[in-house]
Tab-separated table of C-alpha atoms and ligand atoms in Angstrom:
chain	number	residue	atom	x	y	z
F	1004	UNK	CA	-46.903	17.842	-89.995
F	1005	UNK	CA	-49.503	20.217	-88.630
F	1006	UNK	CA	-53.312	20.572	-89.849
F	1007	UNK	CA	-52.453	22.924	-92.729
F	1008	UNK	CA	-50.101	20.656	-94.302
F	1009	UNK	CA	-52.251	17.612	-93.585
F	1010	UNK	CA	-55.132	19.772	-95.554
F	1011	UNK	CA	-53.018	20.264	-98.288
F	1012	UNK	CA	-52.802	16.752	-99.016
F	1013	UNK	CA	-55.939	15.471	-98.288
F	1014	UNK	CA	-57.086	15.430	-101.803
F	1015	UNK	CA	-54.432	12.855	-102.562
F	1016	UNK	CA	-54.827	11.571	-99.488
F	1017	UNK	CA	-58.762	10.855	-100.487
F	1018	UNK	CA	-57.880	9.711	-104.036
F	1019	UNK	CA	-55.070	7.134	-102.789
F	1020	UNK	CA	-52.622	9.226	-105.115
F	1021	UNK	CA	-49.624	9.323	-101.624
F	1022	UNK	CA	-47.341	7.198	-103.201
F	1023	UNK	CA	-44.542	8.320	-100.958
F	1024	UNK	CA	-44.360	5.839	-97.768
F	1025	UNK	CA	-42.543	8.312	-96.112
F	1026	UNK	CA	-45.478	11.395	-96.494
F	1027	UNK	CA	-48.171	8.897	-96.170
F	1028	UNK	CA	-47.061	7.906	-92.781
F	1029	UNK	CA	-46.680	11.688	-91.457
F	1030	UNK	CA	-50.126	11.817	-92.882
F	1031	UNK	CA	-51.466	8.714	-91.181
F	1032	UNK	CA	-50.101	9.704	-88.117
F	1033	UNK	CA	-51.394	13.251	-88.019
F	1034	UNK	CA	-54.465	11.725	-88.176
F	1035	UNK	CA	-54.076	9.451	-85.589
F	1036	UNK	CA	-53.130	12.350	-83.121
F	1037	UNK	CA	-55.324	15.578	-83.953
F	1038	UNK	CA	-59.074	15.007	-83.482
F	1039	UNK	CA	-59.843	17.814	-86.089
F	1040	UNK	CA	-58.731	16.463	-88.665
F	1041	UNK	CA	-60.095	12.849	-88.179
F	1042	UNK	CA	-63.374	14.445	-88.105
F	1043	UNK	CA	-62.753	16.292	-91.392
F	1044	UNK	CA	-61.677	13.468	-93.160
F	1045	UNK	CA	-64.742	11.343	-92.049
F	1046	UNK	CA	-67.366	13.438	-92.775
F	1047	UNK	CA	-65.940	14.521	-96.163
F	1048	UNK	CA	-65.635	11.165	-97.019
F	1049	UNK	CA	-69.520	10.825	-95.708
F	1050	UNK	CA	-70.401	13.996	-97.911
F	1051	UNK	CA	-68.725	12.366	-100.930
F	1052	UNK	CA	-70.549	8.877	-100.169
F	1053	UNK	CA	-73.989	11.146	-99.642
F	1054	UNK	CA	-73.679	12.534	-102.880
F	1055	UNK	CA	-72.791	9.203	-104.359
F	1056	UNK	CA	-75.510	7.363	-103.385
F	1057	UNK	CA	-78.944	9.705	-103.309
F	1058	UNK	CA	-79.015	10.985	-106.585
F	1059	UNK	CA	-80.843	14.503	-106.105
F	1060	UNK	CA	-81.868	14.580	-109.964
F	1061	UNK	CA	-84.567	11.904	-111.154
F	1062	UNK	CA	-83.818	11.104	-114.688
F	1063	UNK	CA	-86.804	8.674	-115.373
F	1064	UNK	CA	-86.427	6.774	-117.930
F	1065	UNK	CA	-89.726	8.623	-119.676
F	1066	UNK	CA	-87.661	11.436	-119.751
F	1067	UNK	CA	-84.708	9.437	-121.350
F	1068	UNK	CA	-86.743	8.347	-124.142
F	1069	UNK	CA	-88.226	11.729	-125.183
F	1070	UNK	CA	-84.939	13.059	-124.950
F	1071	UNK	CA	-83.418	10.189	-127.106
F	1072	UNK	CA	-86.078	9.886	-129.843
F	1073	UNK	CA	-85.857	14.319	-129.869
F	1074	UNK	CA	-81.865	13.898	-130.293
F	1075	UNK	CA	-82.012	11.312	-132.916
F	1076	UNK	CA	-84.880	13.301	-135.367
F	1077	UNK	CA	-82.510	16.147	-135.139
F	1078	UNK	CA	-79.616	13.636	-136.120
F	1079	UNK	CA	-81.883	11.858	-138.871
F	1080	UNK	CA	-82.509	14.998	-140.920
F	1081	UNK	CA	-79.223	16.501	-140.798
F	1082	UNK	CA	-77.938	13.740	-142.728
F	1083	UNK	CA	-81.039	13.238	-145.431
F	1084	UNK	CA	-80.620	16.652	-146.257
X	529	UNK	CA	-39.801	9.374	-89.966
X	530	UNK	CA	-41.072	6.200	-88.564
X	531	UNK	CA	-41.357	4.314	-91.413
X	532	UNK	CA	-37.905	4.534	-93.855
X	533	UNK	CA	-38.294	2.284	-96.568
X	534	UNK	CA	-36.335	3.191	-99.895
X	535	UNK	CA	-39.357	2.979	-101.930
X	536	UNK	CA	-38.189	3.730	-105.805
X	537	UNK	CA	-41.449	5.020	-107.749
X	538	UNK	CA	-39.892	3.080	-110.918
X	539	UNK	CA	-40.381	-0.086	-109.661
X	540	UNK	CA	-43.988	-0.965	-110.753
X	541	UNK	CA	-44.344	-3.212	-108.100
X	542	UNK	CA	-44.490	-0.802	-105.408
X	543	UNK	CA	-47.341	0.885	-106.862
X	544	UNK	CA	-50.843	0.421	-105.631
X	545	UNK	CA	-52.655	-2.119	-107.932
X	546	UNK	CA	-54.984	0.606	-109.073
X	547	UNK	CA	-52.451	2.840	-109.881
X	548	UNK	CA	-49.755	0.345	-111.675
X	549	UNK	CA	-53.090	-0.917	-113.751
X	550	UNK	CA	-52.857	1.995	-115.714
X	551	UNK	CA	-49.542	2.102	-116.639
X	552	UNK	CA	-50.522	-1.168	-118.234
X	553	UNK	CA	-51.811	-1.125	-121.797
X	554	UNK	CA	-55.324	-1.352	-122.105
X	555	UNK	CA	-57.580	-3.148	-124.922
X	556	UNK	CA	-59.525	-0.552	-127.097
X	557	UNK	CA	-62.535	0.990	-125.128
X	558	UNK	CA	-65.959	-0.387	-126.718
X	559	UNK	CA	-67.094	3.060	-127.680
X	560	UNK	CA	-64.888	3.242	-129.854
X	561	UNK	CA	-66.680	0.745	-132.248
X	562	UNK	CA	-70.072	2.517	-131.699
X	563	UNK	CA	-68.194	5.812	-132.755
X	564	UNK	CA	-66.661	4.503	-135.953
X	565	UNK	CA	-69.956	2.842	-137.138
X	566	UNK	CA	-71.887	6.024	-136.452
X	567	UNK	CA	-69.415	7.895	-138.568
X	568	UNK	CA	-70.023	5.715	-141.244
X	569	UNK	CA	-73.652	6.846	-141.361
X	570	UNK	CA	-74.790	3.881	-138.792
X	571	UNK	CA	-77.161	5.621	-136.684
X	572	UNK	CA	-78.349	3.144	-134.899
X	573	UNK	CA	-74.653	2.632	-133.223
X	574	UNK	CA	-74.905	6.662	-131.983
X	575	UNK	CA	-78.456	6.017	-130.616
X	576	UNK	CA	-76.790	3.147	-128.282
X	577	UNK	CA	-74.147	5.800	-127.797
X	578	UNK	CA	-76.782	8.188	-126.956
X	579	UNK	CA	-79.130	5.442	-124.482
X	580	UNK	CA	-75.499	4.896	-122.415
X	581	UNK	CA	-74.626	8.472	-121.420
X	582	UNK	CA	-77.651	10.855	-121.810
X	583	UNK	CA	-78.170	10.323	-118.052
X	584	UNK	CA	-74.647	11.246	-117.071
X	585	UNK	CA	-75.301	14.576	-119.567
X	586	UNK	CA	-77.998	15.627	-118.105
X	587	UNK	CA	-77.185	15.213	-115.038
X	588	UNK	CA	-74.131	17.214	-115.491
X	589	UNK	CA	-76.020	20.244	-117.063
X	590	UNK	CA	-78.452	19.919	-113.797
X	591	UNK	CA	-75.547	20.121	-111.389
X	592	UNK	CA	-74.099	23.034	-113.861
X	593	UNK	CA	-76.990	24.836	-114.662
X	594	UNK	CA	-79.256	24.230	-111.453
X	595	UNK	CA	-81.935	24.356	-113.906
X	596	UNK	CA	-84.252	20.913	-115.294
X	597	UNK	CA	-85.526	22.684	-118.566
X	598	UNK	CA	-82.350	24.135	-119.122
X	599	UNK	CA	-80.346	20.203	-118.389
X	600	UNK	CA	-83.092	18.938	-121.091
X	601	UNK	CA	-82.102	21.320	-123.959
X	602	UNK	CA	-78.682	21.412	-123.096
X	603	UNK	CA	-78.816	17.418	-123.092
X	604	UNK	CA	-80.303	17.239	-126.882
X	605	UNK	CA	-78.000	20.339	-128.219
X	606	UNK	CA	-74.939	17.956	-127.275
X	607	UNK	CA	-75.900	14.774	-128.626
X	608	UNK	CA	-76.804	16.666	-131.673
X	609	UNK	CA	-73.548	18.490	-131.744
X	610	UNK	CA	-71.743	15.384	-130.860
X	611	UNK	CA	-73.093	13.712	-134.143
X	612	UNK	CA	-72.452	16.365	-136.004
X	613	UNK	CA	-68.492	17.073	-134.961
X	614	UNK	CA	-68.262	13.438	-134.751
X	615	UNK	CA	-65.199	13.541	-137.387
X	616	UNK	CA	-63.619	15.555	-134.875
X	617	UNK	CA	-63.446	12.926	-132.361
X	618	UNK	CA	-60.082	11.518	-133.053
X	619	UNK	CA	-60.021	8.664	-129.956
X	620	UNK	CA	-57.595	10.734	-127.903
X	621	UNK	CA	-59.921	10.756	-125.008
X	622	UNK	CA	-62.824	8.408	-123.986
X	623	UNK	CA	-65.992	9.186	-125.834
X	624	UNK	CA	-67.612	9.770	-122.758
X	625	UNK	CA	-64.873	12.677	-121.821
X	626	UNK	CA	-65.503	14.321	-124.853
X	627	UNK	CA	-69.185	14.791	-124.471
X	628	UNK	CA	-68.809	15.692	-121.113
X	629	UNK	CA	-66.614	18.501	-122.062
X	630	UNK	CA	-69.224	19.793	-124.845
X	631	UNK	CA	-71.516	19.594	-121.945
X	632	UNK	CA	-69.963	21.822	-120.015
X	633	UNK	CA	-69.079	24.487	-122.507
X	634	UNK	CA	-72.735	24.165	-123.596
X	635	UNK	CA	-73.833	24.037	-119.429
X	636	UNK	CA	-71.567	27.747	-118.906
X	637	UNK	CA	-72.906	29.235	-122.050
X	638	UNK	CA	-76.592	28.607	-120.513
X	639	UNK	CA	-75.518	30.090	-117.054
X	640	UNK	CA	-73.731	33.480	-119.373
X	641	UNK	CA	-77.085	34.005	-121.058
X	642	UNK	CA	-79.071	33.671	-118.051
X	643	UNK	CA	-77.050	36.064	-116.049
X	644	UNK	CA	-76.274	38.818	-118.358
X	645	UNK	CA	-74.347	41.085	-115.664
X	646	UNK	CA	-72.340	38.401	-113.864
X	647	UNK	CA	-69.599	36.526	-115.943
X	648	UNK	CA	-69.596	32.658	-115.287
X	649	UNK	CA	-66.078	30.649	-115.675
X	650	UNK	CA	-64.678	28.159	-114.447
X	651	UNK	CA	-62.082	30.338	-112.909
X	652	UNK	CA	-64.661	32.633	-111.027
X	653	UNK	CA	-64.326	32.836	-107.334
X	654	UNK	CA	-61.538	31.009	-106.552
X	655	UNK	CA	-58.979	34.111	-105.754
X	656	UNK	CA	-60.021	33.845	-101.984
X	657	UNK	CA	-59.358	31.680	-98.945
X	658	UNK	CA	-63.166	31.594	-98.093
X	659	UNK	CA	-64.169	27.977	-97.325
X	660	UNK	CA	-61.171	26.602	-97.546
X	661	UNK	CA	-60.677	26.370	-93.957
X	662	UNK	CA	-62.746	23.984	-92.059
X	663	UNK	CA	-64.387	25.559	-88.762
X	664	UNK	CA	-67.240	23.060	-87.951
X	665	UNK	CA	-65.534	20.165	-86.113
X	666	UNK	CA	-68.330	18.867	-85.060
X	667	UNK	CA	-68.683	15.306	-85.405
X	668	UNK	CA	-71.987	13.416	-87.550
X	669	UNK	CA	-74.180	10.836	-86.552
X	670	UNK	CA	-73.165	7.075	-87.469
X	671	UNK	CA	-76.050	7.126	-90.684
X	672	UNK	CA	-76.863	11.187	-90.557
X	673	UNK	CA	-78.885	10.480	-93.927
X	674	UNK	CA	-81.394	8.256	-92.497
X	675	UNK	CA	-83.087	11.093	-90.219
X	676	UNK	CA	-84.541	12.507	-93.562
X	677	UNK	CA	-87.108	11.043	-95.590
X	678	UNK	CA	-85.750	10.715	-98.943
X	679	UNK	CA	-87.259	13.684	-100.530
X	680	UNK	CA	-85.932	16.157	-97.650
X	681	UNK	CA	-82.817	14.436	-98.166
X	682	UNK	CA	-82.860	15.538	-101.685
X	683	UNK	CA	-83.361	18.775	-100.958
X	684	UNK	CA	-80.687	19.406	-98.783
X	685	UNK	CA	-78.661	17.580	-101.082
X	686	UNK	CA	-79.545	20.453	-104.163
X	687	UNK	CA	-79.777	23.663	-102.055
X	688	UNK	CA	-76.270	22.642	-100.440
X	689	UNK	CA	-74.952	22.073	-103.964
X	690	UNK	CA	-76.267	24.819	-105.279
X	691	UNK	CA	-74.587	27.166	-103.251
X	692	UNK	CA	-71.250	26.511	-104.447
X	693	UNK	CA	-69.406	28.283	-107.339
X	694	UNK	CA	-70.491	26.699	-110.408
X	695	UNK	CA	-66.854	26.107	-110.902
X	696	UNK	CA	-66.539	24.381	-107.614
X	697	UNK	CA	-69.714	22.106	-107.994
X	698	UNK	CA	-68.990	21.388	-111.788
X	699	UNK	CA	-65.543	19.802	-110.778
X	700	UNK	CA	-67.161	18.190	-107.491
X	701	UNK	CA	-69.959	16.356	-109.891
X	702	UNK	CA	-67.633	15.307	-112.970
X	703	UNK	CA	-64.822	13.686	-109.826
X	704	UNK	CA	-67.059	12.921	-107.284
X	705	UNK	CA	-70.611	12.185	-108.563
X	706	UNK	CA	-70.308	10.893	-112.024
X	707	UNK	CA	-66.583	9.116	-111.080
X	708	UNK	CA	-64.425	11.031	-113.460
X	709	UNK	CA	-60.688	10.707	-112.577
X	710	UNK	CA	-58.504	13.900	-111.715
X	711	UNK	CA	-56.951	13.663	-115.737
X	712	UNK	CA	-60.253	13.383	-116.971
X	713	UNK	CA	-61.876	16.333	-115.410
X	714	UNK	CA	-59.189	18.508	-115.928
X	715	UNK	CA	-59.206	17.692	-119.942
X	716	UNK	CA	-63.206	18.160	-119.934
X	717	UNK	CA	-62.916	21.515	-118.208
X	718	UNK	CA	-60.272	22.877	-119.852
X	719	UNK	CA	-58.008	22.876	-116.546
X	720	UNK	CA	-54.679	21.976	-115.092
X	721	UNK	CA	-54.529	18.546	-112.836
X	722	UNK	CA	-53.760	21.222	-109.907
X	723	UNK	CA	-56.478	23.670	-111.004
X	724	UNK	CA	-59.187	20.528	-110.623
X	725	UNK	CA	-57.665	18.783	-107.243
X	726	UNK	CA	-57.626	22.514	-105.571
X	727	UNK	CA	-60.901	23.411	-106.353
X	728	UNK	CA	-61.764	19.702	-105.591
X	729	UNK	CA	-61.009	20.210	-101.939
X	730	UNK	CA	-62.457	23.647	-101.556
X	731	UNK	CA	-65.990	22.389	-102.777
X	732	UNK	CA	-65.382	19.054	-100.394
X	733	UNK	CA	-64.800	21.690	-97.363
X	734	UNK	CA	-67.683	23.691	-98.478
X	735	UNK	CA	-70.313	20.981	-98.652
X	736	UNK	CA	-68.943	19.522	-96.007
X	737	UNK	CA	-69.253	22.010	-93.800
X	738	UNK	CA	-73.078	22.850	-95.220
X	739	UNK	CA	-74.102	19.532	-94.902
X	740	UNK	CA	-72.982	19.520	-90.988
X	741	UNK	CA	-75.813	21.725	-90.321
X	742	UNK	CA	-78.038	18.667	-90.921
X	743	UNK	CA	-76.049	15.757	-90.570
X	744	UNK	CA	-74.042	16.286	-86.854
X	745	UNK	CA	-74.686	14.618	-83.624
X	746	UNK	CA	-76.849	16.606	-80.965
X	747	UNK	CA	-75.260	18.317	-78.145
X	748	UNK	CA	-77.434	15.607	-76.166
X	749	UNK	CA	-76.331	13.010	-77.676
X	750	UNK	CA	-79.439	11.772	-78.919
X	751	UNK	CA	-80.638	10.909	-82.128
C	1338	ZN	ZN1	-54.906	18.347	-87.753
């Protein structure tokens, strides 16, 4: 397995979806051997967790309730007319 | 070849417990009650519907639309269009699918009016190889996140985003921010299981290789 083919499956890879032993042992030991690609795979995995975990959009929950009580006026006098 | 075990993929045992889960049948999602009393004119049971996933909606039409006022509107129009197709909701998917796929359609529709010249898909820009190729090896510090205050680290989190394809960073929120699985994304988006894992990676390469700007260790090795 070279880098190409070890990028090829790194989405499945990622989303534990290498249900072949015999592929997800080439990949594993790609990995072990070729620097690059242990450095892609942890700092995708860090930009996934990144994302994950800071939010960049507030959504107060001020916000949620104008939002709400807007949605459900509109709802309210569809139906009563 | 190291490892030559005869693995058969029937045999559910073999399967990781995530994945052999569900195969298994699974009890009626709770939605589903909320759904059915709100089509019988309960609308108290579509506000709770409403309270659970206006925050994944917006947040969505943000990602989508790069644009708050915009992610408010587009947030009421689908609730409201929600209630009002709710006949059409026939339980196929999970409720929550289903509005995130109005969302979207709504989200692109926003993007078309605001750019009159340039057409917005989800297909656009992903006939070339650009960014699919990493090129920044560079390793990142142990916690690269914690040499930002919170608010800078927001910032680099949007303007990174926001340079993707909306295509790209639609399918990167749904899977990766708001937990989505591959099936699930594909069927709000209107794409193949392929289509969504292959533009997954390209806009996992891309931000990664943004974010690496920010996040890798110093040639000195300091912090
Ligand atoms: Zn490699």
């Amino acid at each position: 397995m070279n880098c190409t083919d070890f990028l090829a499956k790194l989405t499945d890879y990622f989303d534990g979806q290498i249900i072949d032993a015999e592929l997800l042992a080439e990949v594993k030991e790609h990995l072990g051997t070729c620097h690059h690609c242990e450095v892609v795979v942890d700092t995708t995995r860090k930009t996934i967790d990144v994302y994950r975990g800071h939010q960049p959009y507030e959504f107060p929950e001020e916000l949620s309730e104008r939002l709400r009580a807007a949605v459900m006026t509109r709802c309210k006098a569809s139906v009563s007319k | 070849m190291a490892v030559q075990t005869q693995s058969t993929t029937e045999d559910l045992t073999d399967l990781p417990p995530e994945i052999a889960a569900t195969l298994q049948a699974e009890p009626p999602h709770p939605d589903l009650e909320l759904v059915e009393r709100a089509k019988a004119g309960d609308t108290s049971a579509f506000e709770q519907l409403v309270r659970q996933y206006d925050r994944q909606i917006f947040r969505t039409a943000q990602h989508i639309t790069q644009n708050r006022e915009d992610a408010e509107d587009i947030t009421q129009d689908v609730f409201f269009k929600a209630f009002q197709k709710l006949d059409q909701f026939q339980g196929n998917s999970k409720f929550s699918t289903w509005l995130v796929r109005i969302a979207v359609n709504e989200s692109l529709m926003r993007l078309r009016k605001r750019k009159t010249s340039k057409t917005v898909s989800m297909d656009q820009d992903v006939q070339t190889d650009e960014g699919s190729i990493p090129r920044d090896f560079a390793e990142w510090r142990p916690n690269p996140e914690q040499n930002y205050s919170q608010s800078e680290l927001a910032e680099i989190l949007r303007k990174t985003i926001a340079g993707l394809p909306p295509g790209f960073r639609t399918v990167f929120t749904l899977r990766d921010i708001e937990n989505l699985s591959t099936e699930e994304t594909a069927e709000a988006l209107g794409l193949s299981v392929p289509a969504v894992k292959s533009r997954l990676l390209r806009a996992r390469l891309q931000l990664r290789e943004r974010l690496s700007r920010y996040f890798r260790k110093t040639k000195e090795g300091s912090k």
